Every structure is written in C-alpha cells, then in structure tokens.
mmCIF file of C-alpha atoms in Angstrom:
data_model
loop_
_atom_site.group_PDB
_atom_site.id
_atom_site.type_symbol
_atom_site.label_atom_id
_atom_site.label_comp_id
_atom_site.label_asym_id
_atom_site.label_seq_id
_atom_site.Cartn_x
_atom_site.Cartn_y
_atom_site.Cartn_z
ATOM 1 C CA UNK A 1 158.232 31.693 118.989
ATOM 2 C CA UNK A 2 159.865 32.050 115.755
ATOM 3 C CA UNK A 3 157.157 30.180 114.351
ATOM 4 C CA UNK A 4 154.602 31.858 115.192
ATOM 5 C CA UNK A 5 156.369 34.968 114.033
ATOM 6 C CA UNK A 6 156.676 33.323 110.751
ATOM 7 C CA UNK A 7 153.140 32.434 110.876
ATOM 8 C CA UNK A 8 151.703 35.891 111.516
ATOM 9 C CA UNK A 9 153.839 36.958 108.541
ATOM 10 C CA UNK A 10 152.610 34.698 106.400
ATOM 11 C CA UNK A 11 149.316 35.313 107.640
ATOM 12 C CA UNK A 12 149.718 38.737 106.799
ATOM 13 C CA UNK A 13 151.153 38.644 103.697
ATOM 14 C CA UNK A 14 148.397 36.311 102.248
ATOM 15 C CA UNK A 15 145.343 38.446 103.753
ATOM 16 C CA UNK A 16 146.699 41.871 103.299
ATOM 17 C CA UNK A 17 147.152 43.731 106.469
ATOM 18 C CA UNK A 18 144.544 45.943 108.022
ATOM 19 C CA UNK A 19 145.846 48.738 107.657
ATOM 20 C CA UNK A 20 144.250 51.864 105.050
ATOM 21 C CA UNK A 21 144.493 55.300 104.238
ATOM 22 C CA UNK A 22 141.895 57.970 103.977
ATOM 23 C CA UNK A 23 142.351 61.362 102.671
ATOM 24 C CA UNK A 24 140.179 63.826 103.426
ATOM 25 C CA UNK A 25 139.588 66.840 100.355
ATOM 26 C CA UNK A 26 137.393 70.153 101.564
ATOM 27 C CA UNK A 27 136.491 71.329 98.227
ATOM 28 C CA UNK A 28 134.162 74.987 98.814
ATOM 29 C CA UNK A 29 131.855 76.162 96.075
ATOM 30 C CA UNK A 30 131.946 79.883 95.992
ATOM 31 C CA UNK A 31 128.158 81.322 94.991
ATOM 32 C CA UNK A 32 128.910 84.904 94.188
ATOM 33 C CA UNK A 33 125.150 87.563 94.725
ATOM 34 C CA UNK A 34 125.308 90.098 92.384
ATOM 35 C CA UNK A 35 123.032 92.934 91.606
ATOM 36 C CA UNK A 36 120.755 92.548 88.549
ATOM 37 C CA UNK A 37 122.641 95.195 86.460
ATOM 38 C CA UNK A 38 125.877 93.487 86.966
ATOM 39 C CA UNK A 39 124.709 90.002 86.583
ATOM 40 C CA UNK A 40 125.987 87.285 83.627
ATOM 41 C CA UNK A 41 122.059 88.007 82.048
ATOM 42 C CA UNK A 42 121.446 91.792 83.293
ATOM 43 C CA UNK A 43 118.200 92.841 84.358
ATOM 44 C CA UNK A 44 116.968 96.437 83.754
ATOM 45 C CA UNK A 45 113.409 98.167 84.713
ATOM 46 C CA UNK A 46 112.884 100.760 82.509
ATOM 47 C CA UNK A 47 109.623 101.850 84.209
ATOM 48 C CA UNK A 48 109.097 102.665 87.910
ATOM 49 C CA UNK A 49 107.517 100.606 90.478
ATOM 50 C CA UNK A 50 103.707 101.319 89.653
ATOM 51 C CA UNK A 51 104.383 103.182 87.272
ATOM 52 C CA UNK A 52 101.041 104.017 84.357
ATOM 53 C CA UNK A 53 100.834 102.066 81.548
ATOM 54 C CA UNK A 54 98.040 103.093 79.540
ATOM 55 C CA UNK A 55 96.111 99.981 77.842
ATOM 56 C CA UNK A 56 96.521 99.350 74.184
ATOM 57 C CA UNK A 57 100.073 101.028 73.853
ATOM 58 C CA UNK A 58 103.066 98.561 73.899
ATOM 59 C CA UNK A 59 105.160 100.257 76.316
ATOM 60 C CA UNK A 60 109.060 99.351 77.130
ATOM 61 C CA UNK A 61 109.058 97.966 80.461
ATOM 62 C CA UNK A 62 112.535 95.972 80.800
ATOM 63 C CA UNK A 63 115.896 95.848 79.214
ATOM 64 C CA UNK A 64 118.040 92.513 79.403
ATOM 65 C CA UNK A 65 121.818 92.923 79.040
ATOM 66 C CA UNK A 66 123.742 89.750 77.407
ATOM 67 C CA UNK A 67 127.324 89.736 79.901
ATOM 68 C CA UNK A 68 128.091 86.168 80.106
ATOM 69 C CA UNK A 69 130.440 86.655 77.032
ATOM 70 C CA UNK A 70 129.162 84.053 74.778
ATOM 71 C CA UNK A 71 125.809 84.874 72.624
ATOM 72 C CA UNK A 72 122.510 83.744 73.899
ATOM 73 C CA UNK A 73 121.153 81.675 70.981
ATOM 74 C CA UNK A 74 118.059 80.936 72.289
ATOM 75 C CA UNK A 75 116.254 83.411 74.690
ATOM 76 C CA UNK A 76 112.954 83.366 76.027
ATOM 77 C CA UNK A 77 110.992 85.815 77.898
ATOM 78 C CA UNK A 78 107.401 85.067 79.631
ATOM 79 C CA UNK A 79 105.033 87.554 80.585
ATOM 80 C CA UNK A 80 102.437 86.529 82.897
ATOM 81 C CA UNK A 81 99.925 88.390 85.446
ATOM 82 C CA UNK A 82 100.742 86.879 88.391
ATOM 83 C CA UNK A 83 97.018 87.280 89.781
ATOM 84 C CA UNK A 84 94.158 85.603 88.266
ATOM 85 C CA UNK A 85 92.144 89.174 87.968
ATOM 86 C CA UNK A 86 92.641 92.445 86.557
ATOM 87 C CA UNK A 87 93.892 93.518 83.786
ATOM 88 C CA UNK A 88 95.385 91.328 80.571
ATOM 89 C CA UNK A 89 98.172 91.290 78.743
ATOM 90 C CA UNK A 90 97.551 91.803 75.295
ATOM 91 C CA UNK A 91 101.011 90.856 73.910
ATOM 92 C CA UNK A 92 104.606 91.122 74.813
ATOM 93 C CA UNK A 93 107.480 91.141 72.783
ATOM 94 C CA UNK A 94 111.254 90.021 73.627
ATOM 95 C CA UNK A 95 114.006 89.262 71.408
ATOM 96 C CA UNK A 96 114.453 85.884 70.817
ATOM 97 C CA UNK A 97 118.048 85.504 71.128
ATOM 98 C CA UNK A 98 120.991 88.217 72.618
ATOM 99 C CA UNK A 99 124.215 88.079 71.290
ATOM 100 C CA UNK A 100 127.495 88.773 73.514
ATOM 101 C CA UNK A 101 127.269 91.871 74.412
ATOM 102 C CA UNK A 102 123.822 93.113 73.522
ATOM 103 C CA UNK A 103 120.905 94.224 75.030
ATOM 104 C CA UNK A 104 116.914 93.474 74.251
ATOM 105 C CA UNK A 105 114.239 95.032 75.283
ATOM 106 C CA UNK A 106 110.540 93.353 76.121
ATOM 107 C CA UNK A 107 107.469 95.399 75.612
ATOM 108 C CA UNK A 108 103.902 94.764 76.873
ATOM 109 C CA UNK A 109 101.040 95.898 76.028
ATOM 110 C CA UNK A 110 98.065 95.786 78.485
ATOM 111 C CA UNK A 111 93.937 95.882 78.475
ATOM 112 C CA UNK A 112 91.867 97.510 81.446
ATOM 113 C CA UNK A 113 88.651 99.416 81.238
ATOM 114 C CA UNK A 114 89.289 100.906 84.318
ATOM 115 C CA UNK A 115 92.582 102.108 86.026
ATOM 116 C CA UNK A 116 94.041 98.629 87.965
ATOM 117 C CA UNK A 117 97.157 97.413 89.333
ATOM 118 C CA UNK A 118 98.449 94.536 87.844
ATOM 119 C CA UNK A 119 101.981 92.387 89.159
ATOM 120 C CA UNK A 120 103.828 91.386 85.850
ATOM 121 C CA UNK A 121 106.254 88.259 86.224
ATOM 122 C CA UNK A 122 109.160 88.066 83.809
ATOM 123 C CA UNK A 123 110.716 84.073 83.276
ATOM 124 C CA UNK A 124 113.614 84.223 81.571
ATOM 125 C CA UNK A 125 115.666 81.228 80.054
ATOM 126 C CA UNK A 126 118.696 82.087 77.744
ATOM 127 C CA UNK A 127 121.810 79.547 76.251
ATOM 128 C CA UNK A 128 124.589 79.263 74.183
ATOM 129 C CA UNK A 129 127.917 77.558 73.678
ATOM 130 C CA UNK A 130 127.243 75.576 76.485
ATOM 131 C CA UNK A 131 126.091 78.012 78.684
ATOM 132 C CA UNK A 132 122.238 78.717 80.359
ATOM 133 C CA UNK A 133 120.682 81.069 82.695
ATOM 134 C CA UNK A 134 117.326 81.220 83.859
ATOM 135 C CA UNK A 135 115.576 83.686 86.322
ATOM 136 C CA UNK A 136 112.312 85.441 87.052
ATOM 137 C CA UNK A 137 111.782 88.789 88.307
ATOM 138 C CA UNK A 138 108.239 90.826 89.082
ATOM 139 C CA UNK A 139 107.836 94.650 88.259
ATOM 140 C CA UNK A 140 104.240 95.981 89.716
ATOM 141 C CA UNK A 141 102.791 98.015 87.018
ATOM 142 C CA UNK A 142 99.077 100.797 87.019
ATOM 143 C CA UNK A 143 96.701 99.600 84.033
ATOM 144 C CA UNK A 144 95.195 103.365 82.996
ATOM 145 C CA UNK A 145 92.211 103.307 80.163
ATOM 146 C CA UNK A 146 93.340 105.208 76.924
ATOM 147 C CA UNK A 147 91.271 108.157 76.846
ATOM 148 C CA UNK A 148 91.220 108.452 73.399
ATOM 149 C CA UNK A 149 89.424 104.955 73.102
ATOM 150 C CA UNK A 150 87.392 106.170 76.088
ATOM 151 C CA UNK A 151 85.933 109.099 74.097
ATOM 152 C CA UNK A 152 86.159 107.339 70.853
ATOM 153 C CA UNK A 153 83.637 104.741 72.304
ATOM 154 C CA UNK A 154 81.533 107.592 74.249
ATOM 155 C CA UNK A 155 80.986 109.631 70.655
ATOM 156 C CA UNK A 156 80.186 106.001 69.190
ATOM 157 C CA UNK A 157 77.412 105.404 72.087
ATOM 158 C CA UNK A 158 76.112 108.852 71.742
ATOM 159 C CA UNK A 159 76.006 109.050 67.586
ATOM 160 C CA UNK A 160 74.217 105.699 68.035
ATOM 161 C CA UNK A 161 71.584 107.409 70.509
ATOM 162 C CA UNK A 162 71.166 110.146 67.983
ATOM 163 C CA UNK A 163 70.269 108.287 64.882
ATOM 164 C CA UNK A 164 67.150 106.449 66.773
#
C-alpha cells in the first residue's frame, strides 16, 4: 500500500496534478447617448426642417461645437444630396479644423430653377491629440429660385426679343 502511495506521489509530482484555476472578470463597457448639442463634436441646425434656401446665396445651415477638450486638427465636413435628382449644391464651406472650444459653421449654397426639396447629408470626421470622431447627420432643406436672377433673365429674354 505504501507503495503505491509513493507511486501516485511520484506520479504526481512528475506530471503535475490536474488540478487549475479559472477566474472569471465581467468587465461592462458603458456607451453613454447624448443629445447632439451636448455631444464631444456638437451638432447645431441653424435652419428649420424645410426651411427656404434661395439658390445662389450661401446660406448658414449648421454650426459644429468642438467639446472633446483637445483641438480638432483636422476636420472635414461633406455635403452631399442624398437623392440623385433635384437641386445641386453649388459649394459648401466648413472650417477645416476646430480648436478646443470653438465652434464652425458650414454654409451651402444651392441651384434650382424651380422651388424643390432637397435632403442634405452632413459626414463629419474630426481628430487631434489622439482623439477622432466621425458622424453624419441629414437636415431636409426647400430649394426657392432667386427672383432677382428670375427677372434678371426675363428682362434679358425680352430685350433680346426687342432688338430683332
């Protein structure tokens, strides 16, 4: 008997027994919803759902708000019509960075003959000192024609009339 204790011990010592230990770690990640105005990158409409714009003016539509507490060395803002028809955007401007603190404003200016309603998409992608955010957001915008080119173009067609 004593040998075969011995034995098992030896056993046992040589192979290790088969015993092990497990630990078992919950580790949560928190994702914290926020409304755009109080968000790291803030998010402001400065014009109304459908709203007028009237084509040809650059017009203020949005207002981004730098929170994260670092500055945004690189920031960059796409404007694009979200439907293949309609009217076009002309240009838009952003700022191109947004230091800590700051805010920036993007203006568009649009094109329409006619009065139209046009979905604007705004991509956003901002960093700095290690830090990024990106996000897109839609604002749903009225093309209106500029009367004054309307009439401009109307006394140009009629003048040209005249002189044949």
């Amino acid at each position: 008997m004593s040998i075969l204790l011995a034995f098992t011990a030896a056993i046992g010592f040589i192979f290790g027994t088969a015993g092990f230990t497990t630990i078992d770690a919950d580790r949560g990640v928190g994702i914290n919803v926020t409304e755009d105005d109080n968000a790291y990158l803030g998010y402001e409409q400065l014009i109304d759902e459908g709203e007028n714009i009237t084509a040809g003016q650059s017009t203020p539509v949005v207002e981004y708000h730098n929170q994260i507490g670092v500055n945004l060395n690189t920031l960059e803002v796409d404007v694009l019509r979200i439907s293949s028809s309609g009217p076009t955007i002309e240009t838009s401007d952003a700022p191109s960075q947004l230091g800590r603190g700051g805010a920036g404003t993007v203006t568009v200016t649009l094109d329409c003959s006619t009065m139209q309603y046009i979905e604007l998409k705004f991509e956003v992608t901002g960093s700095g000192s290690g830090t990024s955010v990106t996000f897109d957001r839609t604002l749903s915008v009225t093309c209106v024609p500029n009367q004054d080119e309307t009439e401009e173009e109307v006394e140009d067609e009629t003048e040209e009339e005249d002189e044949k």
